[in-house]
mmCIF file of C-alpha atoms and ligand atoms in Angstrom:
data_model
loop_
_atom_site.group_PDB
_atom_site.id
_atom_site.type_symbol
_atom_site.label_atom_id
_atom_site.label_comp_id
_atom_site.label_asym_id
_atom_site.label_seq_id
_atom_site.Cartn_x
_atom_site.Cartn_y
_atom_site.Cartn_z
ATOM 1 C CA UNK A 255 124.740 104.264 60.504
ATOM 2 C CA UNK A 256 125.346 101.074 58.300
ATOM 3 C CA UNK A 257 125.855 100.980 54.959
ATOM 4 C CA UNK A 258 124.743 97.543 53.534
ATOM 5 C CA UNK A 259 125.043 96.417 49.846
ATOM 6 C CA UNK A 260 124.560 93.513 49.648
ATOM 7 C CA UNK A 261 120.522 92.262 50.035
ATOM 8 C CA UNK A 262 121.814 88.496 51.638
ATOM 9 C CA UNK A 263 123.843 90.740 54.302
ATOM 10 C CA UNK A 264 120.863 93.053 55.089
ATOM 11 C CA UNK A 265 118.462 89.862 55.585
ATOM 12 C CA UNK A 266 120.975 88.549 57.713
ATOM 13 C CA UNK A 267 121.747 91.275 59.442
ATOM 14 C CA UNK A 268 118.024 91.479 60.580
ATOM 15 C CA UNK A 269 117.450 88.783 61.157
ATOM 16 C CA UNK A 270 119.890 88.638 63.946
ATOM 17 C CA UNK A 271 118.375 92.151 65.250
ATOM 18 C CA UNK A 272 114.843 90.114 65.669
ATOM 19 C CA UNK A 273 116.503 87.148 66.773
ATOM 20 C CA UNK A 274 117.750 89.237 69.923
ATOM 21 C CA UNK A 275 114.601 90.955 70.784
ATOM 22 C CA UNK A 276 111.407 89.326 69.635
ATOM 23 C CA UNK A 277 109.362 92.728 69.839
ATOM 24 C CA UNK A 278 111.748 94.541 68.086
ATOM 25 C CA UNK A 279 109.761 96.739 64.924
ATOM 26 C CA UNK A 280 111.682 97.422 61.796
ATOM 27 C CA UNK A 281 110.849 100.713 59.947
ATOM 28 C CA UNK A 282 111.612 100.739 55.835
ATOM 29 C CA UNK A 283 111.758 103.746 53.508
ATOM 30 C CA UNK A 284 112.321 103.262 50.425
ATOM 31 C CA UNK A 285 113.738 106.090 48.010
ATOM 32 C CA UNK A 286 115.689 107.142 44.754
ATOM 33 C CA UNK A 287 118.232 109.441 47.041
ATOM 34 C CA UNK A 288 118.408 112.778 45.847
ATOM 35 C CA UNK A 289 117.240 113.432 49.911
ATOM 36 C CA UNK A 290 115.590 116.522 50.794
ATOM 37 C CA UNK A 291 113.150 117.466 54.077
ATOM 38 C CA UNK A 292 110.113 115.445 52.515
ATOM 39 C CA UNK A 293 112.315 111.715 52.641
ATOM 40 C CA UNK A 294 113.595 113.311 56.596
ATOM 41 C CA UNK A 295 109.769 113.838 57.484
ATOM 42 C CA UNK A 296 109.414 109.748 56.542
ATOM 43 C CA UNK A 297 113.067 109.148 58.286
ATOM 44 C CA UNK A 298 111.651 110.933 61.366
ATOM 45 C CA UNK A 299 108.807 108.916 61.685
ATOM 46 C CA UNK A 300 110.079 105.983 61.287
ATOM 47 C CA UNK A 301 113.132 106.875 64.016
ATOM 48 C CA UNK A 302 110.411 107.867 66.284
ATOM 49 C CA UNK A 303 108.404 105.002 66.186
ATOM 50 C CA UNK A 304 110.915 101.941 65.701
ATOM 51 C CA UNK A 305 114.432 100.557 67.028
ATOM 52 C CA UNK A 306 115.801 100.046 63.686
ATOM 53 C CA UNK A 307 115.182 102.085 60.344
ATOM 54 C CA UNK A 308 116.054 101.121 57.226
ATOM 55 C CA UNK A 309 116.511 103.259 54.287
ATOM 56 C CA UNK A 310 117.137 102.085 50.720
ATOM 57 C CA UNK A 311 118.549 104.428 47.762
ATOM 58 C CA UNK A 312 117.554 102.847 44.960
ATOM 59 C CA UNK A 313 117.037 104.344 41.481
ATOM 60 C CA UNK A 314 114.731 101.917 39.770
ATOM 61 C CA UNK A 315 114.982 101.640 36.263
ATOM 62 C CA UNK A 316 111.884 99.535 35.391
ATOM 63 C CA UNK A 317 109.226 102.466 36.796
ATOM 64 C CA UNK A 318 111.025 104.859 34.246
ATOM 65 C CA UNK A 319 109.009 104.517 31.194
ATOM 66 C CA UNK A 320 111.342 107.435 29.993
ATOM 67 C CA UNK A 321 115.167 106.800 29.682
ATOM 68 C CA UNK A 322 116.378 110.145 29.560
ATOM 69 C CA UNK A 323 114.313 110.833 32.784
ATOM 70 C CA UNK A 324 116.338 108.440 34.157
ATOM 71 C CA UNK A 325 119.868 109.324 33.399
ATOM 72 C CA UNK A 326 118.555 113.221 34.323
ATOM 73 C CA UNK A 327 117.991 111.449 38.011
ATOM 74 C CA UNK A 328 119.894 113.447 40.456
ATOM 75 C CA UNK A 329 122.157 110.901 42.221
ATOM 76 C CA UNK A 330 124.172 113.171 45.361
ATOM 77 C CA UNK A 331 124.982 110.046 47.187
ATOM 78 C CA UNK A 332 127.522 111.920 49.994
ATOM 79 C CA UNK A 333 124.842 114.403 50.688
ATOM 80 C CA UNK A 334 122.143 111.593 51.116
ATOM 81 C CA UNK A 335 124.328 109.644 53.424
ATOM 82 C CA UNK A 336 124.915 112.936 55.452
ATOM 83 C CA UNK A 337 121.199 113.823 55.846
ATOM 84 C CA UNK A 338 120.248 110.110 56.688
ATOM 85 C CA UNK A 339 122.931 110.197 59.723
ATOM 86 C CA UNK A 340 121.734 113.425 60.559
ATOM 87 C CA UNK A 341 118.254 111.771 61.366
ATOM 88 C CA UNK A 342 118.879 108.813 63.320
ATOM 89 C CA UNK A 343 118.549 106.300 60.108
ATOM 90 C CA UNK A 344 120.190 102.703 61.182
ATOM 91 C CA UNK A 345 120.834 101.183 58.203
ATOM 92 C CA UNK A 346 121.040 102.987 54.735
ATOM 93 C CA UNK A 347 120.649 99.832 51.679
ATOM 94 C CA UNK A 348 122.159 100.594 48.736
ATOM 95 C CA UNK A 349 121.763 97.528 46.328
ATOM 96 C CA UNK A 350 122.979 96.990 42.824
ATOM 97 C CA UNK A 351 121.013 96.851 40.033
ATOM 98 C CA UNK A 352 122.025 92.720 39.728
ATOM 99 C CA UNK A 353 121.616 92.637 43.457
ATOM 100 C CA UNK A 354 117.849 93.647 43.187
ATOM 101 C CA UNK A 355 117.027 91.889 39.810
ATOM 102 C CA UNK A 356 119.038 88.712 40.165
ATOM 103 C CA UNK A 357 119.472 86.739 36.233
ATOM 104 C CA UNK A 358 117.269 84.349 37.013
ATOM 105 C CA UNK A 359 114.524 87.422 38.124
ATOM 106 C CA UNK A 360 111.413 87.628 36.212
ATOM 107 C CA UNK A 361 109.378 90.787 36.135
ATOM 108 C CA UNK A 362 106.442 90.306 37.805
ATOM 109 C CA UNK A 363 102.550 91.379 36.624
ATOM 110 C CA UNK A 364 100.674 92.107 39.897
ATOM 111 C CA UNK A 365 97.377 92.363 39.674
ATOM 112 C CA UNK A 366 96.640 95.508 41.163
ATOM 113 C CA UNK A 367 92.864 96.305 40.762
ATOM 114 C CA UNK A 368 93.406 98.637 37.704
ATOM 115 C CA UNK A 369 94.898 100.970 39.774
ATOM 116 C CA UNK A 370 98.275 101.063 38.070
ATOM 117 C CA UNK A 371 96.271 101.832 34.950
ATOM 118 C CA UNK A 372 94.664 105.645 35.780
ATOM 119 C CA UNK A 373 96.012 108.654 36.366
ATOM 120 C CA UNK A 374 99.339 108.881 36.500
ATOM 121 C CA UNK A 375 99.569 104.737 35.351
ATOM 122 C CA UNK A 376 97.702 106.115 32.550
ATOM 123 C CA UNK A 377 100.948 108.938 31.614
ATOM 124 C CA UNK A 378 103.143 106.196 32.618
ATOM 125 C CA UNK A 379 102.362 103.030 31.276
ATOM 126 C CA UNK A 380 104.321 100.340 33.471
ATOM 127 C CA UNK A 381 105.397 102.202 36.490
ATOM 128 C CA UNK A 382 103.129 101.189 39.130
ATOM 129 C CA UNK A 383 104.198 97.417 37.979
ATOM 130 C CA UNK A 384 107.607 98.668 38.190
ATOM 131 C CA UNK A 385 107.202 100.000 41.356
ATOM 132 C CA UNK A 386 105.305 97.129 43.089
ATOM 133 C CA UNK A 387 108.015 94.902 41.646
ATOM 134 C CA UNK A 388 110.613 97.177 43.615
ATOM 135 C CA UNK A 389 108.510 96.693 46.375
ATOM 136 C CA UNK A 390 107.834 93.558 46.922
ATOM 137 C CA UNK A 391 111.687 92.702 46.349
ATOM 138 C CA UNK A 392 112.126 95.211 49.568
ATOM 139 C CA UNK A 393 109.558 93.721 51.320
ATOM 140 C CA UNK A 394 110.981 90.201 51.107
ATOM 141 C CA UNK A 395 114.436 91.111 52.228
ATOM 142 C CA UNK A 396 113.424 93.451 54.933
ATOM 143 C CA UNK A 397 110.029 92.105 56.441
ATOM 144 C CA UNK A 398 109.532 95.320 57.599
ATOM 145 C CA UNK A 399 106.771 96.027 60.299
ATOM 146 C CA UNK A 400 105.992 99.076 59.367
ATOM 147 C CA UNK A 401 106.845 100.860 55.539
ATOM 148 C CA UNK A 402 106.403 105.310 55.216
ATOM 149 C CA UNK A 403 105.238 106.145 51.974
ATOM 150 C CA UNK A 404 104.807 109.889 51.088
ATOM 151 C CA UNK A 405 101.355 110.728 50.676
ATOM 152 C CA UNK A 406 102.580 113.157 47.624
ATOM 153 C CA UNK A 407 102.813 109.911 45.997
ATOM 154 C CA UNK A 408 99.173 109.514 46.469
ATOM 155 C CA UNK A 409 98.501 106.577 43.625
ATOM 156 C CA UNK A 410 101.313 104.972 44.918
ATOM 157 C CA UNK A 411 100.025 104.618 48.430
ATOM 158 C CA UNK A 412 96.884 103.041 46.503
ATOM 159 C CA UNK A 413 98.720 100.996 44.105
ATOM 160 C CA UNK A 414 101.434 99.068 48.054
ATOM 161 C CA UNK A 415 98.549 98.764 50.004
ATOM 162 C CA UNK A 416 96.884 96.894 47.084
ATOM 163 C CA UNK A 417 100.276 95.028 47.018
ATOM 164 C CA UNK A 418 100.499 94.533 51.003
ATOM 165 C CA UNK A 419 96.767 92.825 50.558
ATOM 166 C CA UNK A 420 97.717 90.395 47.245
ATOM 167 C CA UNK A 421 101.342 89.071 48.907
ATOM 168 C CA UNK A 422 99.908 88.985 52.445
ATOM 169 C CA UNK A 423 103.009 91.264 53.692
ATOM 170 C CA UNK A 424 103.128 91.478 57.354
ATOM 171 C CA UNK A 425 103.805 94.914 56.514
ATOM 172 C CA UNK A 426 101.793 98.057 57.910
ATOM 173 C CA UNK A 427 101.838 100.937 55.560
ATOM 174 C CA UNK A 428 101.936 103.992 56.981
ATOM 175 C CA UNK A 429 101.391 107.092 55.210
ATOM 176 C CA UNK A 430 103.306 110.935 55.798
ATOM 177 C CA UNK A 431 101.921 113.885 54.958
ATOM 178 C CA UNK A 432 103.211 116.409 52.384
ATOM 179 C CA UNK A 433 105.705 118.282 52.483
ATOM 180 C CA UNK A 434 106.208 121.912 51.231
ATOM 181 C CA UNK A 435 108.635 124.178 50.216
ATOM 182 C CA UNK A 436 108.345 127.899 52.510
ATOM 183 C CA UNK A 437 105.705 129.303 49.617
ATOM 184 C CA UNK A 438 103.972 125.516 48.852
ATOM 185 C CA UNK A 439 105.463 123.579 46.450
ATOM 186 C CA UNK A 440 105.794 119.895 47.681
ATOM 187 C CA UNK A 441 108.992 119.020 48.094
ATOM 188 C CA UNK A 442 110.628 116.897 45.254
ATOM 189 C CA UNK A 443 114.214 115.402 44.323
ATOM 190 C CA UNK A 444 113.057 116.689 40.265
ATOM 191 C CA UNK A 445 112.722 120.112 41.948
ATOM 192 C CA UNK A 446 116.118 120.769 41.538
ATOM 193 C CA UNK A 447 115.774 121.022 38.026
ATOM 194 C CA UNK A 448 113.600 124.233 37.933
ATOM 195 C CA UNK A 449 114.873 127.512 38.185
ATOM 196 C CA UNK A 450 114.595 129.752 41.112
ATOM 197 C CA UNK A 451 112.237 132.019 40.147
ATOM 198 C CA UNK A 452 110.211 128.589 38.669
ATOM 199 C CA UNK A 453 110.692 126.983 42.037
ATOM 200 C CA UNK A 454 108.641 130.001 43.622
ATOM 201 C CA UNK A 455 106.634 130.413 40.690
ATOM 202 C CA UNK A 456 105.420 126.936 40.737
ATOM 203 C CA UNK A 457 103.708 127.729 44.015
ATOM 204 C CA UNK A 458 100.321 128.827 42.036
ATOM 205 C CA UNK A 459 99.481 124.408 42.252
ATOM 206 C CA UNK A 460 99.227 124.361 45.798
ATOM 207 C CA UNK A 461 97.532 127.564 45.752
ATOM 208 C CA UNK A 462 95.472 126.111 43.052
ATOM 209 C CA UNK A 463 94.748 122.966 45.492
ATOM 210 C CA UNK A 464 93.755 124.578 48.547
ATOM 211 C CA UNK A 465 91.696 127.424 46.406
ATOM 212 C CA UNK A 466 89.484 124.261 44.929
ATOM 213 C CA UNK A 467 89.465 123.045 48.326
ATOM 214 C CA UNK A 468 87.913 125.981 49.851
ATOM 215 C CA UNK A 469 85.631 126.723 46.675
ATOM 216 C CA UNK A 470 83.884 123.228 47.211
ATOM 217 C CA UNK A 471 80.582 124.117 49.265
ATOM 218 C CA UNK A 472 79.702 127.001 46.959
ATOM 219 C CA UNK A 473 80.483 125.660 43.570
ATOM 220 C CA UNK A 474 80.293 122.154 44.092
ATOM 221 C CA UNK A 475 83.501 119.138 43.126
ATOM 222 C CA UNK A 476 83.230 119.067 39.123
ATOM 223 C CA UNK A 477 82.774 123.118 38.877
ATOM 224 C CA UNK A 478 85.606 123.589 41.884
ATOM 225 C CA UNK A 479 87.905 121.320 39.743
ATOM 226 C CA UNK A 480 87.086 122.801 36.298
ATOM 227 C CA UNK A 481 87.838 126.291 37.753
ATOM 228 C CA UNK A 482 91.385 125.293 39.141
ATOM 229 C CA UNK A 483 92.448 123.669 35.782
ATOM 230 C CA UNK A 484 91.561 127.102 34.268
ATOM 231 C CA UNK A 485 93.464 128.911 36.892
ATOM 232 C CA UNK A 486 96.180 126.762 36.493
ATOM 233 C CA UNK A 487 96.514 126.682 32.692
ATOM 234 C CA UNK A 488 96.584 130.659 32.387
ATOM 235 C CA UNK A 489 99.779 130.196 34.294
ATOM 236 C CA UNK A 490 102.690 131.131 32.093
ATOM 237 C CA UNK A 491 104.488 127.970 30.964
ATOM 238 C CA UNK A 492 102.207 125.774 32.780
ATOM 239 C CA UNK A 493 100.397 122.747 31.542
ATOM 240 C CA UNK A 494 97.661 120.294 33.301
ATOM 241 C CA UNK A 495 98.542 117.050 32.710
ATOM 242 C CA UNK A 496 95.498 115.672 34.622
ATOM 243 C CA UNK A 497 93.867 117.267 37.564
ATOM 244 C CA UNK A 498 91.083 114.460 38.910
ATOM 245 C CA UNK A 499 89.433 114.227 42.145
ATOM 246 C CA UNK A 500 88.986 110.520 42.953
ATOM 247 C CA UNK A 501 87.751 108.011 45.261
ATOM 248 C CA UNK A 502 90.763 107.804 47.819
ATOM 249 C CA UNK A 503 90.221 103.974 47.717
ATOM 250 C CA UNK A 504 89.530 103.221 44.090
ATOM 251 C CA UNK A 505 90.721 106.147 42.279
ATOM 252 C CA UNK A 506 87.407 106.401 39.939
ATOM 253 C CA UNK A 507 86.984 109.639 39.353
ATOM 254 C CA UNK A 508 84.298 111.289 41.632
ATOM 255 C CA UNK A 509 81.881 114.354 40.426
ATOM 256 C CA UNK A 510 79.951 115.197 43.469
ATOM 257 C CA UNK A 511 81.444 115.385 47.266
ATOM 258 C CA UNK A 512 79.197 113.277 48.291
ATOM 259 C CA UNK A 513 79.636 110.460 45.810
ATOM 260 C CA UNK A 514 82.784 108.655 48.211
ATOM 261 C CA UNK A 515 83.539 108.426 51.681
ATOM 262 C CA UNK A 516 86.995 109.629 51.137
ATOM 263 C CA UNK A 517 88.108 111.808 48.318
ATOM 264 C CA UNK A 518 90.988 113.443 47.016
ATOM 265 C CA UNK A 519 92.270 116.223 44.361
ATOM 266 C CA UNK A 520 95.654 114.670 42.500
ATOM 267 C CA UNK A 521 97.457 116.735 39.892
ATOM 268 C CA UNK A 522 99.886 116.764 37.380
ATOM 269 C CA UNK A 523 101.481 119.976 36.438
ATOM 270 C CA UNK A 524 103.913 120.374 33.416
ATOM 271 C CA UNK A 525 106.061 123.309 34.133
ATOM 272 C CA UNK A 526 109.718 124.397 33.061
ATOM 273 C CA UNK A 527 109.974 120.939 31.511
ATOM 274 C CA UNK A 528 109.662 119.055 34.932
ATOM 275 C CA UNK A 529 106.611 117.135 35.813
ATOM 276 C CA UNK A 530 105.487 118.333 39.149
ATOM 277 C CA UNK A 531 102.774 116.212 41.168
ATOM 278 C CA UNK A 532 100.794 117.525 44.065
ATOM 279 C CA UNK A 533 97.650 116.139 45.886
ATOM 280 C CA UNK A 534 94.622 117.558 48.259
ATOM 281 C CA UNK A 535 92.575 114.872 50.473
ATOM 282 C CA UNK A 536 89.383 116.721 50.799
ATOM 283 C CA UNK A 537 87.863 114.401 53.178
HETATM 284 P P1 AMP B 872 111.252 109.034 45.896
HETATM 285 O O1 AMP B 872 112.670 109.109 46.316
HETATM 286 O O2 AMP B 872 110.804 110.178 45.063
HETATM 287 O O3 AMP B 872 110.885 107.674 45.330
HETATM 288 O O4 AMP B 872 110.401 109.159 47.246
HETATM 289 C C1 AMP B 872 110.602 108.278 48.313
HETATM 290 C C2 AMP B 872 109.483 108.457 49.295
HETATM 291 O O5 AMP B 872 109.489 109.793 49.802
HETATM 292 C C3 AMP B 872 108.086 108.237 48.671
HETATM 293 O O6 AMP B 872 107.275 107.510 49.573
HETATM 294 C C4 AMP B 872 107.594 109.633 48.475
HETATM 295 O O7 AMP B 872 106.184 109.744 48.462
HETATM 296 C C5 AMP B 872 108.196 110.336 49.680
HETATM 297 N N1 AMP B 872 108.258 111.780 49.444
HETATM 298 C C6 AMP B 872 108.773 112.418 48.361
HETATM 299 N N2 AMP B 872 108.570 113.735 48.453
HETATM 300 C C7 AMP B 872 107.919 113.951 49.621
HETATM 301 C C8 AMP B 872 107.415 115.118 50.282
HETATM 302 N N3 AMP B 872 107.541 116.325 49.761
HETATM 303 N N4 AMP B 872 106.793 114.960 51.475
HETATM 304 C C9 AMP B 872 106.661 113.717 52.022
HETATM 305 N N5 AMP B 872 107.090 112.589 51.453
HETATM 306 C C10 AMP B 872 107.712 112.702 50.263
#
């Protein structure tokens, strides 16, 4: 594997790689490091599908609204190189921050449909702009063909294909399911920061997920969705942030099953101190 730094040496680098072989596809992950089975699943993919994968560790300061979240950010850099060699990665980019936001950068407001506004936009003010922003520097040094994105990110699936359409990327977004710890908890770098008995604990959202999932025909969306908030609140310790099931698409909020063609169940769960996120697609 190749450890790149610099963002002119990647481009260039590429470059050459499509230069030699027209049909050649480029696969791009991006991530904060902190690697764990969820990042391989996107890794894998990617390997599977294209001659050349590219994975960036980069922690992005402007989608933390929260500084202290930030400096908290787990940062095992050995370890991540290890795991990325262990799956097949090509290339691992790991810009500085000067490299990525150049002096004469300006922070960009995309116009992203108001989805960068709900949900978890509406916890976070700014970090869906932050993230596109991250993006769409990526984007422009890579020209990747095709870009994994987790689907436990679910908003921010919504918020790069938005992005792909606006900047007319080349780019095909393609999406990886969750995953889960053994008992159900997705699989997250902040996991590290609960305890062990929270990190099994913490299982009761998935179970809360799939429960609403399966309640559905009997008690309809908006009952199925009350009754897992409840279930999830008379958890010790635990507090809903949001818990919304939404137009796949749009992200409006949806009431009946029937009211999109898509739909899906995205939550927020407060718990030891460490907000855990976690998503359903119901159809
Ligand atoms: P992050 O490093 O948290 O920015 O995540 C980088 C990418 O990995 C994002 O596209 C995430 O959605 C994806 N990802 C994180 N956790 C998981 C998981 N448990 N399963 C699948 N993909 C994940």
């Amino acid at each position: 594997m190749n450890i790149i730094k610099s963002s002119k040496a990647l481009n260039r680098y590429l470059n050459t790689i499509r230069e030699g072989d027209s049909k050649v596809t480029i696969g791009f992950i991006p991530t904060m490091g902190a690697l764990h089975q969820g990042h391989a699943s996107l890794i894998d993919e990617s390997v599977k599908n294209n001659a050349c994968t590219v994975c960036s560790i980069f922690v992005n300061p402007t989608q933390f609204g929260d500084e202290a979240d930030l400096d908290k950010y787990p940062r095992p850099i050995e370890k991540d190189i290890k795991l990325l060699m262990e799956h097949g990665c090509s290339i691992l980019f790991l810009p500085a921050y000067e490299d990525v936001y150049p002096k004469n950068y300006t922070h960009k407001e995309f116009e992203l449909n108001n989805l960068d506004h709900k949900i978890e936009g509406a916890s976070r003010p700014g970090h869906f702009q932050g993230v596109s922003n991250v993006v769409s520097r990526f984007f422009d040094i890579i020209e990747p063909t095709y870009a994994y994105f987790g689907q436990k990110d679910f908003q921010q699936t919504a918020v790069v294909r938005r992005l792909i359409e606006i900047c007319k990327y080349e780019t095909t977004l393609k999406i990886v399911p969750i995953k889960r710890e053994p008992h159900g908890l997705a699989m997250s770098s902040r996991n590290v920061r609960l305890s062990d008995k929270g990190r099994k604990n913490a299982a009761f959202i998935y179970k809360s997920l799939t429960q609403l999932r399966d309640d559905v025909p009997e008690l309809g969306l908006k009952e199925s969705v009350s009754k897992a908030k409840q279930f999830i609140s008379a958890q010790k310790g635990a507090r809903v942030d949001y818990l919304v099931a939404v137009d796949s698409k749009t992200l409006e909020e949806v009431d009946q099953i029937d009211d999109a063609e898509s739909i899906a169940v995205l939550t927020v769960v407060e718990y030891e101190g460490v907000r855990l996120l976690d998503n359903i697609i119901l159809k």
